[in-house]
Each structure stands twice: as C-alpha cells, then as structure tokens.
Short mmCIF file of C-alpha atoms in Angstrom, two decimals:
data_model
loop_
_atom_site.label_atom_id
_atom_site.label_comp_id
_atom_site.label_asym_id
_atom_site.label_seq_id
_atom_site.Cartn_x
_atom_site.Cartn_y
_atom_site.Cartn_z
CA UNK A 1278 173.05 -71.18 -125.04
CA UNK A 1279 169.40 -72.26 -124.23
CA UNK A 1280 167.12 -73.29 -127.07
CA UNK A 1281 164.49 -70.93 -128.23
CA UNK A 1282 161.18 -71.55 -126.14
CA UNK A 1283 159.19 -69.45 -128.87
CA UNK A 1284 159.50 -72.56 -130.69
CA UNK A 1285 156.98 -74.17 -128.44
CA UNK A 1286 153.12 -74.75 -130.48
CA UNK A 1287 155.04 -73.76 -133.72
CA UNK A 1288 154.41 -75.86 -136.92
CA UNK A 1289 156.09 -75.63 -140.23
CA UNK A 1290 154.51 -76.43 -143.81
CA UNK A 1291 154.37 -79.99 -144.72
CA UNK A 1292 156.46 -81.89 -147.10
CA UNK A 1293 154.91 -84.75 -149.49
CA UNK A 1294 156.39 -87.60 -149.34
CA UNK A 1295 155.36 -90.67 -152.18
CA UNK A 1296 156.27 -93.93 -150.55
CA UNK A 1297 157.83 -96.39 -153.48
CA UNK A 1298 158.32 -100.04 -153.22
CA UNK A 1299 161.62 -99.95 -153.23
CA UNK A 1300 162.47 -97.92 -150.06
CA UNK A 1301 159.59 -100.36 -148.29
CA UNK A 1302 161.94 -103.20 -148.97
CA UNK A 1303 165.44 -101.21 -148.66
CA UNK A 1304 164.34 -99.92 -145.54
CA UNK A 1305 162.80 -103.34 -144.35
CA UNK A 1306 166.08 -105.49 -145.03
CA UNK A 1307 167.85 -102.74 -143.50
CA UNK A 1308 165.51 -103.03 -140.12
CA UNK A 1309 165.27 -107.10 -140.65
CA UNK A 1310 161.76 -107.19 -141.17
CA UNK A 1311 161.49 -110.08 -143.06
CA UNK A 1312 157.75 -110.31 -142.90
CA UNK A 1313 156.72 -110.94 -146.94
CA UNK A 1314 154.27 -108.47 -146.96
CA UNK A 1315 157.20 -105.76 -146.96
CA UNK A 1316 159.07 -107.51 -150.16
CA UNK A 1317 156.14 -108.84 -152.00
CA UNK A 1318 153.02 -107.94 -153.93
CA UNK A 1319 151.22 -110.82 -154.06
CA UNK A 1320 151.92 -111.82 -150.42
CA UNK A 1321 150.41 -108.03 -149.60
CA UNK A 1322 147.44 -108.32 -151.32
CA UNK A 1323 146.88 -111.50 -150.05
CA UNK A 1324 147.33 -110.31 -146.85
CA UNK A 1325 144.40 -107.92 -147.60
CA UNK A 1326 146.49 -105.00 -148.15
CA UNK A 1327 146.22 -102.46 -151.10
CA UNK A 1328 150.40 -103.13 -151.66
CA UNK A 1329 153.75 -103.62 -150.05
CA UNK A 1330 153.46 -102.76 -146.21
CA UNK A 1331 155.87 -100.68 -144.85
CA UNK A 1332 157.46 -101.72 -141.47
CA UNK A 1333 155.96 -99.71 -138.79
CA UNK A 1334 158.77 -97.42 -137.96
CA UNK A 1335 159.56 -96.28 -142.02
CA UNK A 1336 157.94 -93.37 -141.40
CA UNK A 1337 161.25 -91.75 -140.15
CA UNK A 1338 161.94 -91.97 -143.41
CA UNK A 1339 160.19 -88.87 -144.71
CA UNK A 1340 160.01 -87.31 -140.60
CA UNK A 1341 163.41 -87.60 -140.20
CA UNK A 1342 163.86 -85.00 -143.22
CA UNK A 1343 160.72 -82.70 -142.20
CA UNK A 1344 162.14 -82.62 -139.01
CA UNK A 1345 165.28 -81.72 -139.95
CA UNK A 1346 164.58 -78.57 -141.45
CA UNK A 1347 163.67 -77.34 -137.49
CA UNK A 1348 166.85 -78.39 -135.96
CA UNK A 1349 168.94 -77.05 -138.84
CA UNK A 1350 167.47 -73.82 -138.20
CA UNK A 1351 169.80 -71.53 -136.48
CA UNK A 1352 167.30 -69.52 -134.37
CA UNK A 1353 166.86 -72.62 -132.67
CA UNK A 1354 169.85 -72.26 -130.99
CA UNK A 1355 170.84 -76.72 -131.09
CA UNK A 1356 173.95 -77.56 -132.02
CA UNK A 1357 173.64 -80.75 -133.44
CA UNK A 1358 177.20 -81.59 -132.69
CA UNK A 1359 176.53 -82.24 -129.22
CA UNK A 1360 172.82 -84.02 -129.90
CA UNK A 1361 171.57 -87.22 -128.97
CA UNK A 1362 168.50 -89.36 -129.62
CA UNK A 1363 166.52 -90.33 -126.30
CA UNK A 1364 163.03 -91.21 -127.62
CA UNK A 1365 161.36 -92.43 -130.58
CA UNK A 1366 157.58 -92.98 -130.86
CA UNK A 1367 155.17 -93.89 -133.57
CA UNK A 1368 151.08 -93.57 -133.26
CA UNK A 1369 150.35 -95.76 -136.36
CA UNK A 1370 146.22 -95.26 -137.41
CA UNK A 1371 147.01 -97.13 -140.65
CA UNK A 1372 150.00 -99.29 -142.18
CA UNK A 1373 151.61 -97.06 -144.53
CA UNK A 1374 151.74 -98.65 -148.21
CA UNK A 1375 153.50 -98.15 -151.75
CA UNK A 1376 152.33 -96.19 -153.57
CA UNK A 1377 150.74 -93.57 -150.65
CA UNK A 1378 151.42 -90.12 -150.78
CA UNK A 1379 151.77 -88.59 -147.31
CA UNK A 1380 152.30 -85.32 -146.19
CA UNK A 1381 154.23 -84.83 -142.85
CA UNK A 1382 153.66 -81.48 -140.86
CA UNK A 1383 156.61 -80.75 -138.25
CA UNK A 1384 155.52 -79.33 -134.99
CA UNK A 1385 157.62 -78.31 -131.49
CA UNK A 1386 155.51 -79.98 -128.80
CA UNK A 1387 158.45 -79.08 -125.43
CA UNK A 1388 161.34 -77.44 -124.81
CA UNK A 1389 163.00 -77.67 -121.48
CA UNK A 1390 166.62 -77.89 -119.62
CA UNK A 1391 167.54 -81.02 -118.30
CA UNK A 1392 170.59 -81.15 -115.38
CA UNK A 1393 172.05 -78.48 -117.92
CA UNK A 1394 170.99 -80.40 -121.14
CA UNK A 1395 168.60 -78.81 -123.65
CA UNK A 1396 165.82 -81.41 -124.57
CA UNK A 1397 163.91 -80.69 -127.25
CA UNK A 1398 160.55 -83.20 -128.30
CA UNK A 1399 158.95 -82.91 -132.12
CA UNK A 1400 155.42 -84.16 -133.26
CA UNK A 1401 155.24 -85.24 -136.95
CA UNK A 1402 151.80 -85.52 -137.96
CA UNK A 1403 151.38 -87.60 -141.11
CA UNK A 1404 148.13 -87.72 -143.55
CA UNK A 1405 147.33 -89.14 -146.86
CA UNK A 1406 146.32 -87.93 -149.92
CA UNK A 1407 142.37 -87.54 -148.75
CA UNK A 1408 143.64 -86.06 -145.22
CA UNK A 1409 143.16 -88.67 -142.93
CA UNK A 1410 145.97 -89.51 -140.52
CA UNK A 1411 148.31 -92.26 -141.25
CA UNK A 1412 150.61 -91.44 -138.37
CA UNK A 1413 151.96 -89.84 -135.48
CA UNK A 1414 155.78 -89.55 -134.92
CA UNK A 1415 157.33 -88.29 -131.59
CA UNK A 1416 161.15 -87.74 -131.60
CA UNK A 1417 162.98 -86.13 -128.87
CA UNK A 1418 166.83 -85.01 -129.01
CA UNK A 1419 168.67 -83.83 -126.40
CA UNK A 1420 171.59 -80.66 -127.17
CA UNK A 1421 174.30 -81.66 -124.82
CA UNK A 1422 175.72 -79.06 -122.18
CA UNK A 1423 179.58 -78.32 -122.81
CA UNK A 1424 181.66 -79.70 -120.57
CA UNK A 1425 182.97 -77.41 -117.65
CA UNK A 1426 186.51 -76.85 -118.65
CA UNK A 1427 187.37 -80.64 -118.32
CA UNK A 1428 188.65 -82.82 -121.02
CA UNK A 1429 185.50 -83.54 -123.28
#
C-alpha cells in the first residue's frame, strides 16, 4: 500500500527536549567521541563553550523520538517492519550544549516510490529556548515492497 502523499508540507507540534550532561557523555562514549569537551566541564569552558558539547550527530537523540510519532502513525500507511535507514543529515548552526532546551518540530519534506519501494524523507527543525535554530536534521527511511510471492 503506497504511503499517504497528503503528508507532504505537513508539520506536527514540537516536543522540548532539555539536553543533560549525562546523555552528552552516554551518547558520546557510545559514538567514540572522545574529544574532552563532551565528558568535561572545565575542558568545555575552556574551550570557550557555555558547557559539555554534544557530538554533532546527538541530536537524533530527541529527532529520533519527534519523528517517531509520524511514522507510528497509521494513516501513514509505513510499515516499519519492512523499513530501512538510507540517509542521515545534520545542518548544525550551533553546537548543542548541557543544559539547552530545544524544541524539535517534525515536518514531511517527500514522499515518492522507488523501483516499488516507498521512500519517505523528514525535516526536524530544532531551536532553543530564545527561538533561534540550533539544527537541522534530515532522515529518510525507505518502507520496503513485499516480495512477489518468493521466499522473503
């Protein structure tokens, strides 16, 4: 079943996110960023940063959920059993920092059919507490077509 093109230009309400310390440096050992200014104050501020840096890609963190609440939705039509990842992108206007509060608004930017694949690309636009843009995420999934009678 194709996805639902009226999906196309829609945005959903944002979700506040506050960024801790502690998922900076989970989610930095996790991605091997071993970089001091992710695990330590004083390095930070020394670096001329406000706090702990987050690693450029954390902001899947809080996307990731924002996001999710569109592909869980079953007028969509994607059946995340058959999804895939094929792109990741981050726009980053400002490292994000602990103790930020961002707000990430969810947005459909294309949906198309690809050799019998639905591919599906999201925008997550991310702002601080004053408004001003922290980040842009791109993330696009592709619904795989079932197999034509074959063995899966």
């Amino acid at each position: 079943m194709p996805l639902d093109e009226s999906f196309v230009g829609r945005s959903w309400p944002a979700e506040t996110y506050e960024v801790s310390l502690e998922k900076i440096r989970e989610f930095a050992v996790a991605v091997g960023a071993d970089d001091p200014v992710h695990h330590d104050r004083d390095a930070a501020r020394s670096a001329g940063h406000p706090d702990v840096v987050a690693p450029t890609t954390f902001p899947v963190v809080f996307s990731w959920p924002a996001t999710r609440r569109v592909v869980d939705d079953p007028a969509l039509g994607l059946d995340f059993t058959r999804v895939i990842h094929r792109d990741q992108g981050f726009e980053v206007r400002r490292p994000v920092h602990a103790g930020d509060v961002v707000s990430s608004v969810v947005s459909v930017d294309e949906i198309r059919e690809l050799a019998g694949n639905d591919v599906i690309t999201f925008r997550c636009d991310v702002t601080d507490a004053d408004g001003d843009t922290v980040a842009t995420t791109r993330a696009t999934l592709v619904g795989r077509a079932e197999p034509d009678g074959g063995d899966a």
